[in-house]
PDB file of C-alpha atoms in Angstrom:
ATOM      1  CA  MET A   1     -10.076  -1.558  -5.264  1.00 93.00           C
ATOM      2  CA  TRP A   2      -9.182  -1.848  -1.608  1.00 97.00           C
ATOM      3  CA  GLU A   3     -10.902  -4.619   0.348  1.00 97.00           C
ATOM      4  CA  GLU A   4     -11.222  -4.758   4.102  1.00 96.00           C
ATOM      5  CA  GLN A   5     -10.383  -8.232   5.408  1.00 95.00           C
ATOM      6  CA  ASP A   6      -9.184  -9.383   8.824  1.00 95.00           C
ATOM      7  CA  ASN A   7      -8.803  -5.823  10.128  1.00 95.00           C
ATOM      8  CA  GLN A   8      -6.673  -4.762   7.151  1.00 97.00           C
ATOM      9  CA  LEU A   9      -7.157  -2.812   3.946  1.00 98.00           C
ATOM     10  CA  ILE A  10      -5.752  -5.007   1.176  1.00 98.00           C
ATOM     11  CA  ARG A  11      -5.062  -4.353  -2.471  1.00 98.00           C
ATOM     12  CA  THR A  12      -3.025  -6.092  -5.172  1.00 98.00           C
ATOM     13  CA  PHE A  13      -1.350  -4.010  -7.873  1.00 97.00           C
ATOM     14  CA  SER A  14      -0.054  -5.427 -11.168  1.00 97.00           C
ATOM     15  CA  PHE A  15       2.500  -3.773 -13.428  1.00 97.00           C
ATOM     16  CA  ALA A  16       4.155  -4.462 -16.770  1.00 98.00           C
ATOM     17  CA  ASP A  17       7.375  -5.697 -15.164  1.00 98.00           C
ATOM     18  CA  PHE A  18       9.534  -5.721 -12.047  1.00 98.00           C
ATOM     19  CA  SER A  19      10.996  -2.267 -12.699  1.00 98.00           C
ATOM     20  CA  GLU A  20       7.555  -0.654 -12.760  1.00 97.00           C
ATOM     21  CA  ALA A  21       6.518  -2.515  -9.606  1.00 98.00           C
ATOM     22  CA  PHE A  22       9.677  -1.454  -7.792  1.00 97.00           C
ATOM     23  CA  ALA A  23       9.298   2.167  -8.917  1.00 97.00           C
ATOM     24  CA  PHE A  24       5.748   2.142  -7.540  1.00 97.00           C
ATOM     25  CA  MET A  25       6.991   0.753  -4.226  1.00 97.00           C
ATOM     26  CA  THR A  26       9.592   3.517  -4.050  1.00 98.00           C
ATOM     27  CA  ARG A  27       6.937   6.188  -4.561  1.00 97.00           C
ATOM     28  CA  VAL A  28       4.719   4.574  -1.909  1.00 98.00           C
ATOM     29  CA  ALA A  29       7.672   4.386   0.496  1.00 97.00           C
ATOM     30  CA  LEU A  30       8.268   8.138   0.205  1.00 97.00           C
ATOM     31  CA  ILE A  31       4.611   8.887   0.932  1.00 97.00           C
ATOM     32  CA  ALA A  32       4.446   6.391   3.798  1.00 97.00           C
ATOM     33  CA  GLU A  33       7.566   7.844   5.394  1.00 97.00           C
ATOM     34  CA  LYS A  34       6.180  11.366   5.142  1.00 97.00           C
ATOM     35  CA  MET A  35       2.922  10.195   6.754  1.00 96.00           C
ATOM     36  CA  ASP A  36       4.842   8.109   9.338  1.00 94.00           C
ATOM     37  CA  HIS A  37       2.559   5.197   8.483  1.00 94.00           C
ATOM     38  CA  HIS A  38       4.226   2.183   6.935  1.00 93.00           C
ATOM     39  CA  PRO A  39       2.496  -0.634   5.049  1.00 95.00           C
ATOM     40  CA  TRP A  40       3.032  -4.349   5.100  1.00 96.00           C
ATOM     41  CA  TRP A  41       3.744  -5.354   1.540  1.00 97.00           C
ATOM     42  CA  SER A  42       5.152  -8.042  -0.672  1.00 97.00           C
ATOM     43  CA  ASN A  43       6.498  -7.995  -4.188  1.00 97.00           C
ATOM     44  CA  VAL A  44       6.968 -10.833  -6.647  1.00 97.00           C
ATOM     45  CA  TYR A  45       8.073  -9.783 -10.123  1.00 97.00           C
ATOM     46  CA  ASN A  46       5.326  -7.443 -11.389  1.00 98.00           C
ATOM     47  CA  GLU A  47       2.861  -7.785  -8.513  1.00 98.00           C
ATOM     48  CA  VAL A  48       2.725  -5.771  -5.271  1.00 98.00           C
ATOM     49  CA  VAL A  49       0.366  -6.650  -2.431  1.00 98.00           C
ATOM     50  CA  ILE A  50      -0.215  -3.951   0.194  1.00 98.00           C
ATOM     51  CA  LYS A  51      -1.925  -4.466   3.537  1.00 98.00           C
ATOM     52  CA  LEU A  52      -2.721  -1.517   5.782  1.00 98.00           C
ATOM     53  CA  SER A  53      -3.618  -1.466   9.461  1.00 97.00           C
ATOM     54  CA  THR A  54      -2.665   0.776  12.374  1.00 94.00           C
ATOM     55  CA  HIS A  55      -0.435  -0.938  14.914  1.00 88.00           C
ATOM     56  CA  ASP A  56      -1.014   1.752  17.562  1.00 86.00           C
ATOM     57  CA  ALA A  57      -4.757   1.083  17.358  1.00 89.00           C
ATOM     58  CA  GLY A  58      -4.462  -2.653  17.953  1.00 87.00           C
ATOM     59  CA  ASN A  59      -3.883  -3.574  14.301  1.00 89.00           C
ATOM     60  CA  LYS A  60      -7.232  -2.253  13.155  1.00 94.00           C
ATOM     61  CA  VAL A  61      -8.142  -0.153  10.127  1.00 96.00           C
ATOM     62  CA  THR A  62      -8.215   3.555  10.997  1.00 96.00           C
ATOM     63  CA  ASP A  63      -8.393   6.900   9.232  1.00 96.00           C
ATOM     64  CA  LYS A  64      -4.590   6.733   8.844  1.00 96.00           C
ATOM     65  CA  ASP A  65      -4.985   3.625   6.688  1.00 97.00           C
ATOM     66  CA  HIS A  66      -7.711   5.156   4.571  1.00 97.00           C
ATOM     67  CA  ALA A  67      -5.591   8.287   4.107  1.00 97.00           C
ATOM     68  CA  LEU A  68      -2.559   6.275   2.973  1.00 98.00           C
ATOM     69  CA  ALA A  69      -4.742   4.159   0.684  1.00 98.00           C
ATOM     70  CA  ALA A  70      -6.116   7.343  -0.904  1.00 97.00           C
ATOM     71  CA  GLU A  71      -2.584   8.637  -1.512  1.00 97.00           C
ATOM     72  CA  ILE A  72      -1.594   5.316  -3.076  1.00 97.00           C
ATOM     73  CA  ASP A  73      -4.684   5.467  -5.292  1.00 97.00           C
ATOM     74  CA  LYS A  74      -3.582   8.917  -6.465  1.00 95.00           C
ATOM     75  CA  LEU A  75      -0.293   7.398  -7.647  1.00 94.00           C
ATOM     76  CA  MET A  76      -2.214   4.917  -9.766  1.00 91.00           C
ATOM     77  CA  SER A  77      -4.280   7.647 -11.431  1.00 86.00           C
ATOM     78  CA  LYS A  78      -1.230   9.541 -12.719  1.00 73.00           C
TER      79      LYS A  78
END
C-alpha cells in the first residue's frame, strides 16, 4: 500500500528477481511518460522503491500523484 510521508506517496515493490523488477520499471516509465509525471525511484536487485510528489506544486502530493499511483497499482493487479 502507498504511504504518505514527508509530502510524498511512497511504496516499495518486491519481485522474484531483477528482470521482473526492471520489467515493472519499464511499464511504469511508459505510463509516467504518457502522463508527463515522472517518479523518483530506486532499484536494487528485486526491489523497487517509488516516491511520488508534484514538483510544480512545491513538492507536495497532488491528484497527479494519486492518479499515477492508481495506474501503478493496476499494473500490480494484472
